[in-house]
PDB file of C-alpha atoms in Angstrom:
ATOM      1  CA  UNK A  24      29.093  -3.292 -12.179  1.00 68.00           C
ATOM      2  CA  UNK A  25      30.163  -2.830  -8.639  1.00 69.00           C
ATOM      3  CA  UNK A  26      33.168  -1.049  -9.340  1.00 70.00           C
ATOM      4  CA  UNK A  27      32.137   0.901 -11.548  1.00 67.00           C
ATOM      5  CA  UNK A  28      29.572   2.287  -9.316  1.00 65.00           C
ATOM      6  CA  UNK A  29      31.683   2.490  -6.260  1.00 66.00           C
ATOM      7  CA  UNK A  30      34.005   4.373  -8.417  1.00 69.00           C
ATOM      8  CA  UNK A  31      32.138   7.761  -8.127  1.00 67.00           C
ATOM      9  CA  UNK A  32      30.510   9.251  -5.298  1.00 65.00           C
ATOM     10  CA  UNK A  33      28.087   7.411  -3.335  1.00 63.00           C
ATOM     11  CA  UNK A  34      25.425   8.922  -0.832  1.00 63.00           C
ATOM     12  CA  UNK A  35      22.790   7.371   0.705  1.00 63.00           C
ATOM     13  CA  UNK A  36      19.643   9.779   0.351  1.00 69.00           C
ATOM     14  CA  UNK A  37      16.956   9.982   3.551  1.00 75.00           C
ATOM     15  CA  UNK A  38      13.509  11.594   3.240  1.00 79.00           C
ATOM     16  CA  UNK A  39      13.972  15.181   4.447  1.00 83.00           C
ATOM     17  CA  UNK A  40      13.728  15.926   8.211  1.00 85.00           C
ATOM     18  CA  UNK A  41      10.826  17.683   9.507  1.00 84.00           C
ATOM     19  CA  UNK A  42      12.552  21.109  10.207  1.00 87.00           C
ATOM     20  CA  UNK A  43      14.007  20.695   6.229  1.00 89.00           C
ATOM     21  CA  UNK A  44      10.192  20.201   4.777  1.00 89.00           C
ATOM     22  CA  UNK A  45       9.587  23.254   6.562  1.00 90.00           C
ATOM     23  CA  UNK A  46      12.268  25.111   4.996  1.00 92.00           C
ATOM     24  CA  UNK A  47      11.526  23.785   1.754  1.00 91.00           C
ATOM     25  CA  UNK A  48       7.753  25.023   1.742  1.00 92.00           C
ATOM     26  CA  UNK A  49       8.656  28.756   3.329  1.00 93.00           C
ATOM     27  CA  UNK A  50      11.068  28.956   0.427  1.00 92.00           C
ATOM     28  CA  UNK A  51       8.117  27.932  -2.250  1.00 91.00           C
ATOM     29  CA  UNK A  52       6.510  30.206  -0.229  1.00 90.00           C
ATOM     30  CA  UNK A  53       8.678  33.302  -0.152  1.00 91.00           C
ATOM     31  CA  UNK A  54       9.036  32.555  -4.364  1.00 90.00           C
ATOM     32  CA  UNK A  55       5.744  32.799  -4.924  1.00 88.00           C
ATOM     33  CA  UNK A  56       5.164  35.980  -2.155  1.00 88.00           C
ATOM     34  CA  UNK A  57       2.336  33.902  -0.454  1.00 86.00           C
ATOM     35  CA  UNK A  58       2.131  34.277   3.124  1.00 86.00           C
ATOM     36  CA  UNK A  59       0.857  31.082   5.267  1.00 88.00           C
ATOM     37  CA  UNK A  60       0.914  30.726   8.800  1.00 89.00           C
ATOM     38  CA  UNK A  61       3.485  28.788  10.401  1.00 88.00           C
ATOM     39  CA  UNK A  62       1.011  26.381  12.104  1.00 87.00           C
ATOM     40  CA  UNK A  63      -0.360  25.589   8.242  1.00 88.00           C
ATOM     41  CA  UNK A  64       3.470  24.511   7.186  1.00 89.00           C
ATOM     42  CA  UNK A  65       3.751  22.520  10.071  1.00 88.00           C
ATOM     43  CA  UNK A  66       0.671  20.845   9.588  1.00 88.00           C
ATOM     44  CA  UNK A  67       1.627  20.200   5.630  1.00 89.00           C
ATOM     45  CA  UNK A  68       5.486  19.182   6.615  1.00 87.00           C
ATOM     46  CA  UNK A  69       3.990  16.895   9.342  1.00 86.00           C
ATOM     47  CA  UNK A  70       1.622  14.963   6.640  1.00 87.00           C
ATOM     48  CA  UNK A  71       3.641  14.837   4.126  1.00 86.00           C
ATOM     49  CA  UNK A  72       7.520  12.968   5.245  1.00 82.00           C
ATOM     50  CA  UNK A  73       8.940  11.054   2.355  1.00 79.00           C
ATOM     51  CA  UNK A  74       8.598  12.885  -1.080  1.00 84.00           C
ATOM     52  CA  UNK A  75       9.338  16.653  -1.824  1.00 87.00           C
ATOM     53  CA  UNK A  76       7.686  17.564  -4.988  1.00 90.00           C
ATOM     54  CA  UNK A  77       4.265  15.632  -3.062  1.00 89.00           C
ATOM     55  CA  UNK A  78       5.106  18.463  -0.514  1.00 90.00           C
ATOM     56  CA  UNK A  79       5.084  21.245  -2.997  1.00 91.00           C
ATOM     57  CA  UNK A  80       2.181  20.146  -5.079  1.00 91.00           C
ATOM     58  CA  UNK A  81       0.584  19.839  -1.711  1.00 91.00           C
ATOM     59  CA  UNK A  82       1.468  23.660  -0.737  1.00 91.00           C
ATOM     60  CA  UNK A  83       0.200  24.208  -4.846  1.00 92.00           C
ATOM     61  CA  UNK A  84      -3.121  22.331  -4.088  1.00 92.00           C
ATOM     62  CA  UNK A  85      -4.023  24.671  -0.852  1.00 92.00           C
ATOM     63  CA  UNK A  86      -2.785  27.524  -2.831  1.00 91.00           C
ATOM     64  CA  UNK A  87      -4.647  27.379  -5.932  1.00 92.00           C
ATOM     65  CA  UNK A  88      -7.786  26.195  -3.710  1.00 91.00           C
ATOM     66  CA  UNK A  89      -7.401  29.351  -1.762  1.00 89.00           C
ATOM     67  CA  UNK A  90      -7.447  31.780  -4.638  1.00 89.00           C
ATOM     68  CA  UNK A  91     -10.265  30.681  -6.533  1.00 91.00           C
ATOM     69  CA  UNK A  92     -12.275  30.194  -3.296  1.00 91.00           C
ATOM     70  CA  UNK A  93     -10.872  33.530  -1.505  1.00 89.00           C
ATOM     71  CA  UNK A  94     -10.625  31.345   0.833  1.00 88.00           C
ATOM     72  CA  UNK A  95      -8.060  31.990   4.207  1.00 88.00           C
ATOM     73  CA  UNK A  96      -5.858  29.242   4.719  1.00 88.00           C
ATOM     74  CA  UNK A  97      -6.078  27.555   8.028  1.00 88.00           C
ATOM     75  CA  UNK A  98      -5.393  24.225   8.949  1.00 86.00           C
ATOM     76  CA  UNK A  99      -9.002  22.551   8.017  1.00 87.00           C
ATOM     77  CA  UNK A 100      -8.709  24.160   4.579  1.00 88.00           C
ATOM     78  CA  UNK A 101      -5.487  22.559   4.093  1.00 88.00           C
ATOM     79  CA  UNK A 102      -6.425  18.861   5.351  1.00 88.00           C
ATOM     80  CA  UNK A 103      -9.888  19.231   3.170  1.00 89.00           C
ATOM     81  CA  UNK A 104      -7.636  20.058  -0.086  1.00 89.00           C
ATOM     82  CA  UNK A 105      -4.757  17.440   0.567  1.00 89.00           C
ATOM     83  CA  UNK A 106      -6.886  14.700   2.216  1.00 86.00           C
ATOM     84  CA  UNK A 107      -6.553  12.643  -1.101  1.00 81.00           C
ATOM     85  CA  UNK A 108      -2.392  12.948  -0.524  1.00 79.00           C
ATOM     86  CA  UNK A 109      -2.279  11.777   2.817  1.00 76.00           C
ATOM     87  CA  UNK A 110      -4.222   8.944   2.600  1.00 63.00           C
ATOM     88  CA  UNK A 111      -2.081   7.389  -0.420  1.00 54.00           C
ATOM     89  CA  UNK A 112       0.859   8.289   1.693  1.00 49.00           C
ATOM     90  CA  UNK A 113      -0.758   6.240   5.599  1.00 52.00           C
ATOM     91  CA  UNK A 114      -2.117   3.323   2.787  1.00 54.00           C
ATOM     92  CA  UNK A 115       0.018   0.389   3.345  1.00 64.00           C
ATOM     93  CA  UNK A 116       0.311  -2.341   1.324  1.00 73.00           C
ATOM     94  CA  UNK A 117      -1.147  -5.789   2.600  1.00 79.00           C
ATOM     95  CA  UNK A 118       0.632  -8.543   3.434  1.00 86.00           C
ATOM     96  CA  UNK A 119       0.587 -12.550   3.196  1.00 89.00           C
ATOM     97  CA  UNK A 120      -0.026 -12.681   7.245  1.00 90.00           C
ATOM     98  CA  UNK A 121      -2.734 -10.156   6.941  1.00 89.00           C
ATOM     99  CA  UNK A 122      -4.217 -12.765   4.050  1.00 91.00           C
ATOM    100  CA  UNK A 123      -3.640 -15.453   6.150  1.00 91.00           C
ATOM    101  CA  UNK A 124      -5.212 -14.011   9.503  1.00 91.00           C
ATOM    102  CA  UNK A 125      -8.457 -13.239   7.047  1.00 91.00           C
ATOM    103  CA  UNK A 126      -8.654 -16.140   5.267  1.00 91.00           C
ATOM    104  CA  UNK A 127      -8.751 -18.100   9.051  1.00 92.00           C
ATOM    105  CA  UNK A 128     -11.189 -16.271  10.493  1.00 91.00           C
ATOM    106  CA  UNK A 129     -13.581 -16.367   7.324  1.00 92.00           C
ATOM    107  CA  UNK A 130     -13.165 -19.960   6.891  1.00 91.00           C
ATOM    108  CA  UNK A 131     -12.939 -20.669  10.774  1.00 91.00           C
ATOM    109  CA  UNK A 132      -9.606 -22.314  10.095  1.00 91.00           C
ATOM    110  CA  UNK A 133      -6.646 -21.878  11.859  1.00 91.00           C
ATOM    111  CA  UNK A 134      -3.351 -20.227  10.359  1.00 89.00           C
ATOM    112  CA  UNK A 135      -1.615 -23.484  10.959  1.00 91.00           C
ATOM    113  CA  UNK A 136      -4.091 -25.718   9.277  1.00 88.00           C
ATOM    114  CA  UNK A 137      -2.963 -23.312   6.216  1.00 86.00           C
ATOM    115  CA  UNK A 138       0.477 -24.067   6.447  1.00 89.00           C
ATOM    116  CA  UNK A 139       0.159 -27.976   7.054  1.00 87.00           C
ATOM    117  CA  UNK A 140       0.051 -30.300   4.692  1.00 87.00           C
ATOM    118  CA  UNK A 141      -3.994 -31.692   5.057  1.00 83.00           C
ATOM    119  CA  UNK A 142      -5.729 -31.571   2.189  1.00 85.00           C
ATOM    120  CA  UNK A 143      -9.658 -31.754   3.464  1.00 89.00           C
ATOM    121  CA  UNK A 144     -11.774 -29.844   0.714  1.00 89.00           C
ATOM    122  CA  UNK A 145     -12.998 -26.234   3.006  1.00 87.00           C
ATOM    123  CA  UNK A 146      -9.094 -26.594   3.920  1.00 88.00           C
ATOM    124  CA  UNK A 147      -7.741 -26.673   0.801  1.00 90.00           C
ATOM    125  CA  UNK A 148     -10.233 -24.336  -1.034  1.00 92.00           C
ATOM    126  CA  UNK A 149      -9.506 -21.710   2.137  1.00 92.00           C
ATOM    127  CA  UNK A 150      -5.191 -22.423   1.546  1.00 93.00           C
ATOM    128  CA  UNK A 151      -5.986 -21.929  -2.480  1.00 92.00           C
ATOM    129  CA  UNK A 152      -8.081 -18.740  -1.868  1.00 92.00           C
ATOM    130  CA  UNK A 153      -5.857 -17.167   0.303  1.00 91.00           C
ATOM    131  CA  UNK A 154      -3.074 -17.914  -2.184  1.00 92.00           C
ATOM    132  CA  UNK A 155      -5.022 -16.382  -5.107  1.00 92.00           C
ATOM    133  CA  UNK A 156      -5.384 -13.425  -2.596  1.00 91.00           C
ATOM    134  CA  UNK A 157      -1.517 -13.188  -2.414  1.00 90.00           C
ATOM    135  CA  UNK A 158      -1.333 -13.113  -5.866  1.00 89.00           C
ATOM    136  CA  UNK A 159      -3.550 -10.891  -7.071  1.00 87.00           C
ATOM    137  CA  UNK A 160      -3.014  -8.091  -3.504  1.00 86.00           C
ATOM    138  CA  UNK A 161       0.159  -8.491  -3.199  1.00 83.00           C
ATOM    139  CA  UNK A 162       3.651  -8.057  -5.318  1.00 81.00           C
ATOM    140  CA  UNK A 163       5.495 -11.225  -3.149  1.00 84.00           C
ATOM    141  CA  UNK A 164       6.837 -14.178  -5.572  1.00 87.00           C
ATOM    142  CA  UNK A 165       5.022 -17.517  -6.635  1.00 89.00           C
ATOM    143  CA  UNK A 166       8.145 -18.610  -4.613  1.00 90.00           C
ATOM    144  CA  UNK A 167       7.613 -16.341  -1.437  1.00 90.00           C
ATOM    145  CA  UNK A 168       3.751 -17.172  -1.412  1.00 92.00           C
ATOM    146  CA  UNK A 169       3.861 -21.105  -1.890  1.00 91.00           C
ATOM    147  CA  UNK A 170       6.702 -20.878   1.695  1.00 90.00           C
ATOM    148  CA  UNK A 171       4.266 -18.770   3.520  1.00 89.00           C
ATOM    149  CA  UNK A 172       1.845 -21.973   3.221  1.00 91.00           C
ATOM    150  CA  UNK A 173       4.010 -24.650   4.413  1.00 89.00           C
ATOM    151  CA  UNK A 174       7.213 -23.942   1.880  1.00 89.00           C
ATOM    152  CA  UNK A 175       4.949 -25.274  -0.954  1.00 90.00           C
ATOM    153  CA  UNK A 176       6.544 -25.035  -4.545  1.00 91.00           C
ATOM    154  CA  UNK A 177       5.471 -21.976  -6.776  1.00 90.00           C
ATOM    155  CA  UNK A 178       3.218 -24.711  -9.360  1.00 92.00           C
ATOM    156  CA  UNK A 179       1.364 -25.197  -6.605  1.00 92.00           C
ATOM    157  CA  UNK A 180       0.531 -21.776  -6.628  1.00 92.00           C
ATOM    158  CA  UNK A 181       0.522 -21.799  -9.743  1.00 93.00           C
ATOM    159  CA  UNK A 182      -2.348 -23.699 -10.069  1.00 94.00           C
ATOM    160  CA  UNK A 183      -4.387 -22.795  -6.984  1.00 91.00           C
ATOM    161  CA  UNK A 184      -4.516 -19.186  -8.550  1.00 92.00           C
ATOM    162  CA  UNK A 185      -5.879 -20.993 -12.174  1.00 93.00           C
ATOM    163  CA  UNK A 186      -8.348 -22.995  -9.631  1.00 93.00           C
ATOM    164  CA  UNK A 187      -9.613 -20.261  -7.921  1.00 91.00           C
ATOM    165  CA  UNK A 188      -9.261 -17.719 -11.408  1.00 91.00           C
ATOM    166  CA  UNK A 189     -11.745 -20.618 -12.907  1.00 92.00           C
ATOM    167  CA  UNK A 190     -13.656 -20.858 -10.310  1.00 91.00           C
ATOM    168  CA  UNK A 191     -14.950 -17.339 -10.279  1.00 88.00           C
ATOM    169  CA  UNK A 192     -16.531 -17.744 -13.268  1.00 89.00           C
ATOM    170  CA  UNK A 193     -18.498 -20.740 -12.477  1.00 90.00           C
ATOM    171  CA  UNK A 194     -19.160 -21.267  -8.422  1.00 87.00           C
ATOM    172  CA  UNK A 195     -21.141 -18.464  -6.780  1.00 88.00           C
ATOM    173  CA  UNK A 196     -20.225 -19.610  -3.530  1.00 89.00           C
ATOM    174  CA  UNK A 197     -16.619 -18.961  -4.439  1.00 87.00           C
ATOM    175  CA  UNK A 198     -17.162 -15.889  -6.409  1.00 89.00           C
ATOM    176  CA  UNK A 199     -18.642 -14.024  -3.396  1.00 88.00           C
ATOM    177  CA  UNK A 200     -16.680 -15.346  -1.159  1.00 88.00           C
ATOM    178  CA  UNK A 201     -13.664 -13.762  -3.031  1.00 88.00           C
ATOM    179  CA  UNK A 202     -15.348 -10.694  -3.334  1.00 88.00           C
ATOM    180  CA  UNK A 203     -16.262 -10.166   0.180  1.00 88.00           C
ATOM    181  CA  UNK A 204     -12.761 -10.954   1.312  1.00 87.00           C
ATOM    182  CA  UNK A 205     -11.123  -8.154  -1.094  1.00 85.00           C
ATOM    183  CA  UNK A 206     -13.883  -5.918   0.237  1.00 82.00           C
ATOM    184  CA  UNK A 207     -12.201  -6.267   3.223  1.00 84.00           C
ATOM    185  CA  UNK A 208      -8.801  -6.100   2.920  1.00 80.00           C
ATOM    186  CA  UNK A 209      -9.541  -2.908   0.751  1.00 70.00           C
TER     187      UNK A 209
END
């Protein structure tokens, strides 16, 4: 497969530069015969740095909003219209270290306790909830989650996940703790 893929042209595709994004927006405006100030275009291009389709979609949203409400297009209007696109772009995925820090703070234990082989009731429950949250929130494999908790086996992570899932139905304290942790994360 490797030789087949290298048979053709290989190109590294990077997100477009700021100037390129501005040029794309100006080109779209010329095609639609719409005039928007450069400061608004710069704002939109700075807020949506990666995806050209999202960039064009944001411009379409702004012009449609302006036409529908018959308002002038300025930066406050543009920011209001593309607010949800900006939030989607700035939201970073939750990582295992972030979950471990949250758990250690919530349960008043150290991160070293989460990684240790200690099996006291409070540390074990906190570790299992942490593994459960890692499985629910992140896209990390069971093996990697186990490695992040003191090189534990993936079956340990599966056991912790299943145990917390069962406790959520039976134990209100565990359910409240998990819900509070999830709301803190989100």
